mmCIF file with all atom_site columns, C-alpha atoms in Angstrom:
data_model
loop_
_atom_site.group_PDB
_atom_site.id
_atom_site.type_symbol
_atom_site.label_atom_id
_atom_site.label_alt_id
_atom_site.label_comp_id
_atom_site.label_asym_id
_atom_site.label_entity_id
_atom_site.label_seq_id
_atom_site.pdbx_PDB_ins_code
_atom_site.Cartn_x
_atom_site.Cartn_y
_atom_site.Cartn_z
_atom_site.occupancy
_atom_site.B_iso_or_equiv
_atom_site.pdbx_formal_charge
_atom_site.auth_seq_id
_atom_site.auth_comp_id
_atom_site.auth_asym_id
_atom_site.auth_atom_id
_atom_site.pdbx_PDB_model_num
ATOM 1   C CA . UNK A 1 1   ? -102.520 119.670 4.434    1.00 47.00 ? 1286 UNK A CA 1
ATOM 2   C CA . UNK A 1 2   ? -101.882 117.035 7.540    1.00 48.00 ? 1287 UNK A CA 1
ATOM 3   C CA . UNK A 1 3   ? -103.796 114.589 5.553    1.00 47.00 ? 1288 UNK A CA 1
ATOM 4   C CA . UNK A 1 4   ? -102.273 115.353 2.245    1.00 49.00 ? 1289 UNK A CA 1
ATOM 5   C CA . UNK A 1 5   ? -98.598  115.290 3.459    1.00 49.00 ? 1290 UNK A CA 1
ATOM 6   C CA . UNK A 1 6   ? -99.192  111.811 5.174    1.00 48.00 ? 1291 UNK A CA 1
ATOM 7   C CA . UNK A 1 7   ? -100.407 110.335 2.017    1.00 51.00 ? 1292 UNK A CA 1
ATOM 8   C CA . UNK A 1 8   ? -97.127  111.199 -0.145   1.00 53.00 ? 1293 UNK A CA 1
ATOM 9   C CA . UNK A 1 9   ? -94.703  108.656 1.338    1.00 50.00 ? 1294 UNK A CA 1
ATOM 10  C CA . UNK A 1 10  ? -97.393  106.005 1.054    1.00 48.00 ? 1295 UNK A CA 1
ATOM 11  C CA . UNK A 1 11  ? -97.849  107.074 -2.865   1.00 56.00 ? 1296 UNK A CA 1
ATOM 12  C CA . UNK A 1 12  ? -93.990  106.973 -3.247   1.00 50.00 ? 1297 UNK A CA 1
ATOM 13  C CA . UNK A 1 13  ? -94.239  103.856 -1.518   1.00 46.00 ? 1298 UNK A CA 1
ATOM 14  C CA . UNK A 1 14  ? -96.643  102.610 -4.362   1.00 49.00 ? 1299 UNK A CA 1
ATOM 15  C CA . UNK A 1 15  ? -94.667  103.842 -7.151   1.00 55.00 ? 1300 UNK A CA 1
ATOM 16  C CA . UNK A 1 16  ? -92.009  101.692 -6.321   1.00 48.00 ? 1301 UNK A CA 1
ATOM 17  C CA . UNK A 1 17  ? -93.572  98.722  -5.592   1.00 46.00 ? 1302 UNK A CA 1
ATOM 18  C CA . UNK A 1 18  ? -95.564  98.984  -8.964   1.00 49.00 ? 1303 UNK A CA 1
ATOM 19  C CA . UNK A 1 19  ? -93.144  99.811  -11.322  1.00 51.00 ? 1304 UNK A CA 1
ATOM 20  C CA . UNK A 1 20  ? -89.772  98.828  -9.725   1.00 49.00 ? 1305 UNK A CA 1
ATOM 21  C CA . UNK A 1 21  ? -86.317  100.590 -9.872   1.00 49.00 ? 1306 UNK A CA 1
ATOM 22  C CA . UNK A 1 22  ? -84.906  101.805 -13.056  1.00 50.00 ? 1307 UNK A CA 1
ATOM 23  C CA . UNK A 1 23  ? -82.514  99.171  -14.361  1.00 50.00 ? 1308 UNK A CA 1
ATOM 24  C CA . UNK A 1 24  ? -79.059  100.130 -15.040  1.00 50.00 ? 1309 UNK A CA 1
ATOM 25  C CA . UNK A 1 25  ? -77.860  100.199 -18.458  1.00 50.00 ? 1310 UNK A CA 1
ATOM 26  C CA . UNK A 1 26  ? -75.930  97.354  -19.753  1.00 51.00 ? 1311 UNK A CA 1
ATOM 27  C CA . UNK A 1 27  ? -72.641  98.201  -20.358  1.00 53.00 ? 1312 UNK A CA 1
ATOM 28  C CA . UNK A 1 28  ? -70.342  96.263  -23.125  1.00 49.00 ? 1313 UNK A CA 1
ATOM 29  C CA . UNK A 1 29  ? -68.297  93.529  -21.444  1.00 47.00 ? 1314 UNK A CA 1
ATOM 30  C CA . UNK A 1 30  ? -64.528  94.342  -22.252  1.00 52.00 ? 1315 UNK A CA 1
ATOM 31  C CA . UNK A 1 31  ? -62.538  91.500  -23.011  1.00 48.00 ? 1316 UNK A CA 1
ATOM 32  C CA . UNK A 1 32  ? -59.292  91.524  -21.046  1.00 53.00 ? 1317 UNK A CA 1
ATOM 33  C CA . UNK A 1 33  ? -56.710  89.703  -22.962  1.00 51.00 ? 1318 UNK A CA 1
ATOM 34  C CA . UNK A 1 34  ? -54.974  86.904  -21.426  1.00 57.00 ? 1319 UNK A CA 1
ATOM 35  C CA . UNK A 1 35  ? -51.580  87.367  -19.858  1.00 61.00 ? 1320 UNK A CA 1
ATOM 36  C CA . UNK A 1 36  ? -49.008  85.692  -21.792  1.00 64.00 ? 1321 UNK A CA 1
ATOM 37  C CA . UNK A 1 37  ? -46.558  83.506  -19.828  1.00 66.00 ? 1322 UNK A CA 1
ATOM 38  C CA . UNK A 1 38  ? -43.132  82.997  -21.604  1.00 66.00 ? 1323 UNK A CA 1
ATOM 39  C CA . UNK A 1 39  ? -42.836  79.396  -22.223  1.00 66.00 ? 1324 UNK A CA 1
ATOM 40  C CA . UNK A 1 40  ? -39.898  77.524  -20.140  1.00 71.00 ? 1325 UNK A CA 1
ATOM 41  C CA . UNK A 1 41  ? -36.526  76.976  -21.568  1.00 68.00 ? 1326 UNK A CA 1
ATOM 42  C CA . UNK A 1 42  ? -36.052  73.305  -22.897  1.00 71.00 ? 1327 UNK A CA 1
ATOM 43  C CA . UNK A 1 43  ? -33.521  71.178  -21.675  1.00 71.00 ? 1328 UNK A CA 1
ATOM 44  C CA . UNK A 1 44  ? -31.897  71.008  -25.308  1.00 71.00 ? 1329 UNK A CA 1
ATOM 45  C CA . UNK A 1 45  ? -31.479  74.642  -24.949  1.00 74.00 ? 1330 UNK A CA 1
ATOM 46  C CA . UNK A 1 46  ? -30.047  74.837  -21.337  1.00 77.00 ? 1331 UNK A CA 1
ATOM 47  C CA . UNK A 1 47  ? -26.195  74.831  -20.606  1.00 82.00 ? 1332 UNK A CA 1
ATOM 48  C CA . UNK A 1 48  ? -24.183  71.394  -19.437  1.00 86.00 ? 1333 UNK A CA 1
ATOM 49  C CA . UNK A 1 49  ? -21.054  73.591  -19.024  1.00 88.00 ? 1334 UNK A CA 1
ATOM 50  C CA . UNK A 1 50  ? -21.814  76.048  -15.884  1.00 89.00 ? 1335 UNK A CA 1
ATOM 51  C CA . UNK A 1 51  ? -19.945  79.231  -15.060  1.00 90.00 ? 1336 UNK A CA 1
ATOM 52  C CA . UNK A 1 52  ? -17.657  77.631  -12.494  1.00 91.00 ? 1337 UNK A CA 1
ATOM 53  C CA . UNK A 1 53  ? -16.823  74.714  -14.931  1.00 92.00 ? 1338 UNK A CA 1
ATOM 54  C CA . UNK A 1 54  ? -15.838  77.514  -17.929  1.00 94.00 ? 1339 UNK A CA 1
ATOM 55  C CA . UNK A 1 55  ? -13.918  79.599  -15.765  1.00 95.00 ? 1340 UNK A CA 1
ATOM 56  C CA . UNK A 1 56  ? -11.549  76.712  -14.501  1.00 95.00 ? 1341 UNK A CA 1
ATOM 57  C CA . UNK A 1 57  ? -11.186  75.902  -18.120  1.00 95.00 ? 1342 UNK A CA 1
ATOM 58  C CA . UNK A 1 58  ? -10.292  79.039  -19.355  1.00 96.00 ? 1343 UNK A CA 1
ATOM 59  C CA . UNK A 1 59  ? -7.822   79.638  -16.646  1.00 97.00 ? 1344 UNK A CA 1
ATOM 60  C CA . UNK A 1 60  ? -6.325   75.808  -17.444  1.00 96.00 ? 1345 UNK A CA 1
ATOM 61  C CA . UNK A 1 61  ? -6.118   76.754  -21.195  1.00 96.00 ? 1346 UNK A CA 1
ATOM 62  C CA . UNK A 1 62  ? -4.281   79.871  -20.337  1.00 97.00 ? 1347 UNK A CA 1
ATOM 63  C CA . UNK A 1 63  ? -1.698   78.014  -18.529  1.00 97.00 ? 1348 UNK A CA 1
ATOM 64  C CA . UNK A 1 64  ? -1.478   75.253  -21.042  1.00 96.00 ? 1349 UNK A CA 1
ATOM 65  C CA . UNK A 1 65  ? -0.707   77.411  -23.509  1.00 96.00 ? 1350 UNK A CA 1
ATOM 66  C CA . UNK A 1 66  ? 2.262    78.980  -21.884  1.00 97.00 ? 1351 UNK A CA 1
ATOM 67  C CA . UNK A 1 67  ? 3.593    75.769  -21.027  1.00 96.00 ? 1352 UNK A CA 1
ATOM 68  C CA . UNK A 1 68  ? 3.395    74.780  -24.772  1.00 96.00 ? 1353 UNK A CA 1
ATOM 69  C CA . UNK A 1 69  ? 5.009    77.762  -26.074  1.00 96.00 ? 1354 UNK A CA 1
ATOM 70  C CA . UNK A 1 70  ? 8.133    77.084  -23.023  1.00 96.00 ? 1355 UNK A CA 1
ATOM 71  C CA . UNK A 1 71  ? 8.307    73.656  -24.335  1.00 95.00 ? 1356 UNK A CA 1
ATOM 72  C CA . UNK A 1 72  ? 8.453    75.079  -27.766  1.00 95.00 ? 1357 UNK A CA 1
ATOM 73  C CA . UNK A 1 73  ? 11.053   77.371  -26.861  1.00 96.00 ? 1358 UNK A CA 1
ATOM 74  C CA . UNK A 1 74  ? 13.541   74.430  -25.052  1.00 95.00 ? 1359 UNK A CA 1
ATOM 75  C CA . UNK A 1 75  ? 12.895   72.347  -28.070  1.00 95.00 ? 1360 UNK A CA 1
ATOM 76  C CA . UNK A 1 76  ? 13.943   74.716  -30.507  1.00 95.00 ? 1361 UNK A CA 1
ATOM 77  C CA . UNK A 1 77  ? 17.260   75.626  -28.437  1.00 95.00 ? 1362 UNK A CA 1
ATOM 78  C CA . UNK A 1 78  ? 18.097   72.267  -28.576  1.00 94.00 ? 1363 UNK A CA 1
ATOM 79  C CA . UNK A 1 79  ? 18.018   71.904  -32.360  1.00 94.00 ? 1364 UNK A CA 1
ATOM 80  C CA . UNK A 1 80  ? 19.663   75.098  -32.431  1.00 95.00 ? 1365 UNK A CA 1
ATOM 81  C CA . UNK A 1 81  ? 22.549   73.588  -30.376  1.00 94.00 ? 1366 UNK A CA 1
ATOM 82  C CA . UNK A 1 82  ? 22.709   70.484  -32.632  1.00 93.00 ? 1367 UNK A CA 1
ATOM 83  C CA . UNK A 1 83  ? 23.124   72.929  -35.660  1.00 93.00 ? 1368 UNK A CA 1
ATOM 84  C CA . UNK A 1 84  ? 25.658   75.088  -34.192  1.00 93.00 ? 1369 UNK A CA 1
ATOM 85  C CA . UNK A 1 85  ? 27.642   71.724  -33.119  1.00 92.00 ? 1370 UNK A CA 1
ATOM 86  C CA . UNK A 1 86  ? 27.416   72.245  -29.111  1.00 92.00 ? 1371 UNK A CA 1
ATOM 87  C CA . UNK A 1 87  ? 25.562   68.903  -29.048  1.00 93.00 ? 1372 UNK A CA 1
ATOM 88  C CA . UNK A 1 88  ? 25.634   66.162  -31.135  1.00 94.00 ? 1373 UNK A CA 1
ATOM 89  C CA . UNK A 1 89  ? 22.731   64.012  -32.175  1.00 93.00 ? 1374 UNK A CA 1
ATOM 90  C CA . UNK A 1 90  ? 22.781   61.368  -29.636  1.00 94.00 ? 1375 UNK A CA 1
ATOM 91  C CA . UNK A 1 91  ? 22.447   63.940  -26.745  1.00 94.00 ? 1376 UNK A CA 1
ATOM 92  C CA . UNK A 1 92  ? 19.958   65.823  -29.030  1.00 94.00 ? 1377 UNK A CA 1
ATOM 93  C CA . UNK A 1 93  ? 17.115   63.130  -28.857  1.00 93.00 ? 1378 UNK A CA 1
ATOM 94  C CA . UNK A 1 94  ? 18.147   62.418  -24.962  1.00 94.00 ? 1379 UNK A CA 1
ATOM 95  C CA . UNK A 1 95  ? 17.481   66.312  -24.515  1.00 95.00 ? 1380 UNK A CA 1
ATOM 96  C CA . UNK A 1 96  ? 14.153   66.358  -26.393  1.00 94.00 ? 1381 UNK A CA 1
ATOM 97  C CA . UNK A 1 97  ? 12.489   63.016  -25.877  1.00 94.00 ? 1382 UNK A CA 1
ATOM 98  C CA . UNK A 1 98  ? 10.891   64.495  -21.959  1.00 95.00 ? 1383 UNK A CA 1
ATOM 99  C CA . UNK A 1 99  ? 9.933    67.384  -23.798  1.00 95.00 ? 1384 UNK A CA 1
ATOM 100 C CA . UNK A 1 100 ? 8.241    65.474  -26.554  1.00 94.00 ? 1385 UNK A CA 1
ATOM 101 C CA . UNK A 1 101 ? 6.080    63.374  -23.816  1.00 95.00 ? 1386 UNK A CA 1
ATOM 102 C CA . UNK A 1 102 ? 5.341    66.978  -22.350  1.00 95.00 ? 1387 UNK A CA 1
ATOM 103 C CA . UNK A 1 103 ? 4.048    68.497  -25.392  1.00 95.00 ? 1388 UNK A CA 1
ATOM 104 C CA . UNK A 1 104 ? 1.463    65.554  -26.132  1.00 96.00 ? 1389 UNK A CA 1
ATOM 105 C CA . UNK A 1 105 ? 0.435    66.006  -22.639  1.00 96.00 ? 1390 UNK A CA 1
ATOM 106 C CA . UNK A 1 106 ? -0.037   69.688  -23.156  1.00 97.00 ? 1391 UNK A CA 1
ATOM 107 C CA . UNK A 1 107 ? -1.568   69.359  -26.554  1.00 96.00 ? 1392 UNK A CA 1
ATOM 108 C CA . UNK A 1 108 ? -4.476   67.144  -25.122  1.00 96.00 ? 1393 UNK A CA 1
ATOM 109 C CA . UNK A 1 109 ? -5.324   69.201  -22.350  1.00 96.00 ? 1394 UNK A CA 1
ATOM 110 C CA . UNK A 1 110 ? -5.500   72.234  -24.848  1.00 96.00 ? 1395 UNK A CA 1
ATOM 111 C CA . UNK A 1 111 ? -7.543   70.418  -27.220  1.00 97.00 ? 1396 UNK A CA 1
ATOM 112 C CA . UNK A 1 112 ? -9.975   69.693  -23.715  1.00 96.00 ? 1397 UNK A CA 1
ATOM 113 C CA . UNK A 1 113 ? -10.146  72.736  -22.291  1.00 96.00 ? 1398 UNK A CA 1
ATOM 114 C CA . UNK A 1 114 ? -10.506  74.366  -25.988  1.00 96.00 ? 1399 UNK A CA 1
ATOM 115 C CA . UNK A 1 115 ? -13.460  71.988  -26.760  1.00 95.00 ? 1400 UNK A CA 1
ATOM 116 C CA . UNK A 1 116 ? -15.073  73.130  -23.163  1.00 95.00 ? 1401 UNK A CA 1
ATOM 117 C CA . UNK A 1 117 ? -14.885  76.663  -23.763  1.00 95.00 ? 1402 UNK A CA 1
ATOM 118 C CA . UNK A 1 118 ? -16.046  75.967  -26.918  1.00 95.00 ? 1403 UNK A CA 1
ATOM 119 C CA . UNK A 1 119 ? -19.257  74.198  -26.311  1.00 94.00 ? 1404 UNK A CA 1
ATOM 120 C CA . UNK A 1 120 ? -19.753  76.905  -23.551  1.00 94.00 ? 1405 UNK A CA 1
ATOM 121 C CA . UNK A 1 121 ? -19.907  79.598  -25.937  1.00 93.00 ? 1406 UNK A CA 1
ATOM 122 C CA . UNK A 1 122 ? -21.999  77.837  -28.594  1.00 93.00 ? 1407 UNK A CA 1
ATOM 123 C CA . UNK A 1 123 ? -24.634  76.601  -26.181  1.00 91.00 ? 1408 UNK A CA 1
ATOM 124 C CA . UNK A 1 124 ? -24.645  80.549  -24.680  1.00 91.00 ? 1409 UNK A CA 1
ATOM 125 C CA . UNK A 1 125 ? -25.400  81.536  -28.329  1.00 91.00 ? 1410 UNK A CA 1
ATOM 126 C CA . UNK A 1 126 ? -28.197  79.225  -28.781  1.00 89.00 ? 1411 UNK A CA 1
ATOM 127 C CA . UNK A 1 127 ? -29.628  80.253  -25.637  1.00 88.00 ? 1412 UNK A CA 1
ATOM 128 C CA . UNK A 1 128 ? -29.374  83.551  -26.429  1.00 89.00 ? 1413 UNK A CA 1
ATOM 129 C CA . UNK A 1 129 ? -30.947  83.081  -29.872  1.00 89.00 ? 1414 UNK A CA 1
ATOM 130 C CA . UNK A 1 130 ? -33.714  81.256  -28.157  1.00 88.00 ? 1415 UNK A CA 1
ATOM 131 C CA . UNK A 1 131 ? -34.493  84.032  -25.751  1.00 88.00 ? 1416 UNK A CA 1
ATOM 132 C CA . UNK A 1 132 ? -34.386  86.590  -28.351  1.00 90.00 ? 1417 UNK A CA 1
ATOM 133 C CA . UNK A 1 133 ? -36.825  84.236  -30.493  1.00 90.00 ? 1418 UNK A CA 1
ATOM 134 C CA . UNK A 1 134 ? -38.876  83.971  -27.180  1.00 88.00 ? 1419 UNK A CA 1
ATOM 135 C CA . UNK A 1 135 ? -39.019  87.539  -26.967  1.00 90.00 ? 1420 UNK A CA 1
ATOM 136 C CA . UNK A 1 136 ? -39.988  88.493  -30.567  1.00 91.00 ? 1421 UNK A CA 1
ATOM 137 C CA . UNK A 1 137 ? -42.580  85.502  -30.291  1.00 91.00 ? 1422 UNK A CA 1
ATOM 138 C CA . UNK A 1 138 ? -44.196  86.954  -27.619  1.00 91.00 ? 1423 UNK A CA 1
ATOM 139 C CA . UNK A 1 139 ? -44.352  90.664  -28.694  1.00 91.00 ? 1424 UNK A CA 1
ATOM 140 C CA . UNK A 1 140 ? -46.208  89.609  -31.759  1.00 92.00 ? 1425 UNK A CA 1
ATOM 141 C CA . UNK A 1 141 ? -48.535  87.377  -29.634  1.00 90.00 ? 1426 UNK A CA 1
ATOM 142 C CA . UNK A 1 142 ? -49.286  90.247  -27.405  1.00 91.00 ? 1427 UNK A CA 1
ATOM 143 C CA . UNK A 1 143 ? -50.155  92.317  -30.523  1.00 91.00 ? 1428 UNK A CA 1
ATOM 144 C CA . UNK A 1 144 ? -52.653  89.613  -31.573  1.00 91.00 ? 1429 UNK A CA 1
ATOM 145 C CA . UNK A 1 145 ? -54.382  89.513  -28.329  1.00 90.00 ? 1430 UNK A CA 1
ATOM 146 C CA . UNK A 1 146 ? -54.575  93.080  -28.738  1.00 89.00 ? 1431 UNK A CA 1
ATOM 147 C CA . UNK A 1 147 ? -56.196  93.467  -31.843  1.00 90.00 ? 1432 UNK A CA 1
ATOM 148 C CA . UNK A 1 148 ? -58.423  90.077  -32.231  1.00 87.00 ? 1433 UNK A CA 1
ATOM 149 C CA . UNK A 1 149 ? -60.883  90.858  -29.536  1.00 86.00 ? 1434 UNK A CA 1
ATOM 150 C CA . UNK A 1 150 ? -61.969  93.907  -31.791  1.00 85.00 ? 1435 UNK A CA 1
ATOM 151 C CA . UNK A 1 151 ? -62.494  91.891  -34.612  1.00 84.00 ? 1436 UNK A CA 1
ATOM 152 C CA . UNK A 1 152 ? -64.308  89.096  -32.972  1.00 67.00 ? 1437 UNK A CA 1
ATOM 153 C CA . UNK A 1 153 ? -67.813  89.712  -32.086  1.00 60.00 ? 1438 UNK A CA 1
ATOM 154 C CA . UNK A 1 154 ? -69.642  87.353  -30.198  1.00 58.00 ? 1439 UNK A CA 1
ATOM 155 C CA . UNK A 1 155 ? -72.579  85.315  -31.262  1.00 54.00 ? 1440 UNK A CA 1
ATOM 156 C CA . UNK A 1 156 ? -71.599  86.149  -34.802  1.00 51.00 ? 1441 UNK A CA 1
ATOM 157 C CA . UNK A 1 157 ? -73.638  83.991  -37.422  1.00 52.00 ? 1442 UNK A CA 1
ATOM 158 C CA . UNK A 1 158 ? -71.206  83.064  -40.075  1.00 51.00 ? 1443 UNK A CA 1
ATOM 159 C CA . UNK A 1 159 ? -73.114  83.573  -43.815  1.00 49.00 ? 1444 UNK A CA 1
ATOM 160 C CA . UNK A 1 160 ? -73.542  80.534  -45.797  1.00 53.00 ? 1445 UNK A CA 1
ATOM 161 C CA . UNK A 1 161 ? -72.421  80.888  -49.476  1.00 54.00 ? 1446 UNK A CA 1
ATOM 162 C CA . UNK A 1 162 ? -75.223  80.848  -52.034  1.00 54.00 ? 1447 UNK A CA 1
ATOM 163 C CA . UNK A 1 163 ? -75.456  77.931  -53.848  1.00 58.00 ? 1448 UNK A CA 1
ATOM 164 C CA . UNK A 1 164 ? -77.616  78.321  -56.969  1.00 57.00 ? 1449 UNK A CA 1
ATOM 165 C CA . UNK A 1 165 ? -80.605  75.739  -56.947  1.00 61.00 ? 1450 UNK A CA 1
ATOM 166 C CA . UNK A 1 166 ? -80.189  73.659  -60.553  1.00 60.00 ? 1451 UNK A CA 1
ATOM 167 C CA . UNK A 1 167 ? -82.083  74.188  -63.005  1.00 59.00 ? 1452 UNK A CA 1
ATOM 168 C CA . UNK A 1 168 ? -85.201  72.206  -63.911  1.00 56.00 ? 1453 UNK A CA 1
ATOM 169 C CA . UNK A 1 169 ? -84.811  69.738  -66.873  1.00 59.00 ? 1454 UNK A CA 1
ATOM 170 C CA . UNK A 1 170 ? -86.799  70.030  -69.346  1.00 58.00 ? 1455 UNK A CA 1
ATOM 171 C CA . UNK A 1 171 ? -88.815  67.197  -70.411  1.00 55.00 ? 1456 UNK A CA 1
ATOM 172 C CA . UNK A 1 172 ? -89.450  67.397  -74.192  1.00 55.00 ? 1457 UNK A CA 1
ATOM 173 C CA . UNK A 1 173 ? -93.103  65.942  -75.279  1.00 52.00 ? 1458 UNK A CA 1
ATOM 174 C CA . UNK A 1 174 ? -92.905  62.203  -76.837  1.00 51.00 ? 1459 UNK A CA 1
ATOM 175 C CA . UNK A 1 175 ? -93.703  62.869  -80.383  1.00 51.00 ? 1460 UNK A CA 1
ATOM 176 C CA . UNK A 1 176 ? -96.408  59.830  -81.667  1.00 48.00 ? 1461 UNK A CA 1
ATOM 177 C CA . UNK A 1 177 ? -95.270  57.780  -84.696  1.00 48.00 ? 1462 UNK A CA 1
ATOM 178 C CA . UNK A 1 178 ? -97.773  57.876  -87.616  1.00 49.00 ? 1463 UNK A CA 1
ATOM 179 C CA . UNK A 1 179 ? -97.641  54.262  -87.187  1.00 52.00 ? 1464 UNK A CA 1
ATOM 180 C CA . UNK A 1 180 ? -98.832  54.319  -83.650  1.00 56.00 ? 1465 UNK A CA 1
ATOM 181 C CA . UNK A 1 181 ? -100.743 56.977  -83.806  1.00 54.00 ? 1466 UNK A CA 1
ATOM 182 C CA . UNK A 1 182 ? -105.109 56.237  -84.445  1.00 56.00 ? 1467 UNK A CA 1
ATOM 183 C CA . UNK A 1 183 ? -106.556 57.174  -87.817  1.00 55.00 ? 1468 UNK A CA 1
ATOM 184 C CA . UNK A 1 184 ? -107.756 60.635  -87.735  1.00 59.00 ? 1469 UNK A CA 1
ATOM 185 C CA . UNK A 1 185 ? -111.338 60.731  -88.344  1.00 56.00 ? 1470 UNK A CA 1
ATOM 186 C CA . UNK A 1 186 ? -113.021 63.274  -90.825  1.00 54.00 ? 1471 UNK A CA 1
ATOM 187 C CA . UNK A 1 187 ? -115.066 66.121  -88.975  1.00 55.00 ? 1472 UNK A CA 1
ATOM 188 C CA . UNK A 1 188 ? -119.266 65.683  -89.223  1.00 55.00 ? 1473 UNK A CA 1
ATOM 189 C CA . UNK A 1 189 ? -119.499 68.638  -91.479  1.00 58.00 ? 1474 UNK A CA 1
ATOM 190 C CA . UNK A 1 190 ? -116.997 67.237  -94.163  1.00 56.00 ? 1475 UNK A CA 1
ATOM 191 C CA . UNK A 1 191 ? -118.535 63.974  -94.218  1.00 57.00 ? 1476 UNK A CA 1
ATOM 192 C CA . UNK A 1 192 ? -121.775 65.406  -95.078  1.00 54.00 ? 1477 UNK A CA 1
ATOM 193 C CA . UNK A 1 193 ? -120.341 67.661  -97.567  1.00 62.00 ? 1478 UNK A CA 1
ATOM 194 C CA . UNK A 1 194 ? -118.928 64.570  -99.443  1.00 73.00 ? 1479 UNK A CA 1
ATOM 195 C CA . UNK A 1 195 ? -122.328 62.724  -99.442  1.00 74.00 ? 1480 UNK A CA 1
ATOM 196 C CA . UNK A 1 196 ? -124.072 65.843  -100.972 1.00 70.00 ? 1481 UNK A CA 1
ATOM 197 C CA . UNK A 1 197 ? -121.260 66.283  -103.745 1.00 76.00 ? 1482 UNK A CA 1
ATOM 198 C CA . UNK A 1 198 ? -122.220 61.938  -104.199 1.00 78.00 ? 1483 UNK A CA 1
ATOM 199 C CA . UNK A 1 199 ? -125.444 62.542  -104.704 1.00 73.00 ? 1484 UNK A CA 1
ATOM 200 C CA . UNK A 1 200 ? -125.155 65.752  -107.090 1.00 76.00 ? 1485 UNK A CA 1
ATOM 201 C CA . UNK A 1 201 ? -122.794 63.866  -109.170 1.00 80.00 ? 1486 UNK A CA 1
ATOM 202 C CA . UNK A 1 202 ? -125.475 61.276  -109.260 1.00 78.00 ? 1487 UNK A CA 1
ATOM 203 C CA . UNK A 1 203 ? -127.896 63.402  -110.669 1.00 76.00 ? 1488 UNK A CA 1
ATOM 204 C CA . UNK A 1 204 ? -125.479 64.710  -113.436 1.00 76.00 ? 1489 UNK A CA 1
ATOM 205 C CA . UNK A 1 205 ? -124.961 61.523  -114.632 1.00 81.00 ? 1490 UNK A CA 1
ATOM 206 C CA . UNK A 1 206 ? -128.725 60.401  -114.809 1.00 79.00 ? 1491 UNK A CA 1
ATOM 207 C CA . UNK A 1 207 ? -129.213 63.751  -116.554 1.00 74.00 ? 1492 UNK A CA 1
ATOM 208 C CA . UNK A 1 208 ? -126.565 63.445  -118.884 1.00 79.00 ? 1493 UNK A CA 1
ATOM 209 C CA . UNK A 1 209 ? -128.321 59.717  -119.946 1.00 80.00 ? 1494 UNK A CA 1
ATOM 210 C CA . UNK A 1 210 ? -131.542 61.286  -120.100 1.00 72.00 ? 1495 UNK A CA 1
ATOM 211 C CA . UNK A 1 211 ? -129.958 63.911  -122.498 1.00 73.00 ? 1496 UNK A CA 1
ATOM 212 C CA . UNK A 1 212 ? -128.304 60.910  -124.571 1.00 76.00 ? 1497 UNK A CA 1
ATOM 213 C CA . UNK A 1 213 ? -131.695 59.285  -124.528 1.00 73.00 ? 1498 UNK A CA 1
ATOM 214 C CA . UNK A 1 214 ? -133.498 62.282  -126.058 1.00 69.00 ? 1499 UNK A CA 1
ATOM 215 C CA . UNK A 1 215 ? -130.743 62.852  -128.893 1.00 71.00 ? 1500 UNK A CA 1
ATOM 216 C CA . UNK A 1 216 ? -131.211 59.338  -129.789 1.00 74.00 ? 1501 UNK A CA 1
ATOM 217 C CA . UNK A 1 217 ? -134.719 59.631  -130.285 1.00 68.00 ? 1502 UNK A CA 1
ATOM 218 C CA . UNK A 1 218 ? -134.473 62.705  -132.478 1.00 62.00 ? 1503 UNK A CA 1
ATOM 219 C CA . UNK A 1 219 ? -132.025 61.131  -134.702 1.00 69.00 ? 1504 UNK A CA 1
ATOM 220 C CA . UNK A 1 220 ? -134.362 58.489  -135.117 1.00 65.00 ? 1505 UNK A CA 1
ATOM 221 C CA . UNK A 1 221 ? -137.618 60.595  -135.844 1.00 57.00 ? 1506 UNK A CA 1
#
């Protein structure tokens, strides 16, 4: 019993050396979709008007519009005074001249501040449109990366389209013309038959001649 139990570890070691360990089952490699990075915003999309600039422009535009209303009210009162006869035309012209200059200055400021606000709003709308396009694009790309690995099989051989073999050209035999064709020789049996007929014909002629002679002899006797 002791000798048998002492051989058991050596038998197990021998089996491991001869047959080796069992290979683990090969599992299919799962293709993980690559992380999709959002593309950077191009320079043409970036805003040229900062948040601080637009805040200042909006405040100045608000003040300029108020100043324009005040100038407009002053000019209206001057014209009404002339219409009522409180002041004459010369006095009216002297009074409205400073207001006219102020009105030109305020209108120019309003135009500049309004363009700044419009530029900021247009650039903001363009940036928002770009971001929405980017989000939609990345969402579509993520769906593509999710579906593509399930359809693409590695090492798949593309079957070539069947190309029909051209039909072999039929070579027609060239018929030899009668002029170039050699004269046909009669078979030997036919030649022998013709000779026999000639011989028979010769004998027949000789027989007929002999019969004619006999008839002459009979008539003469």
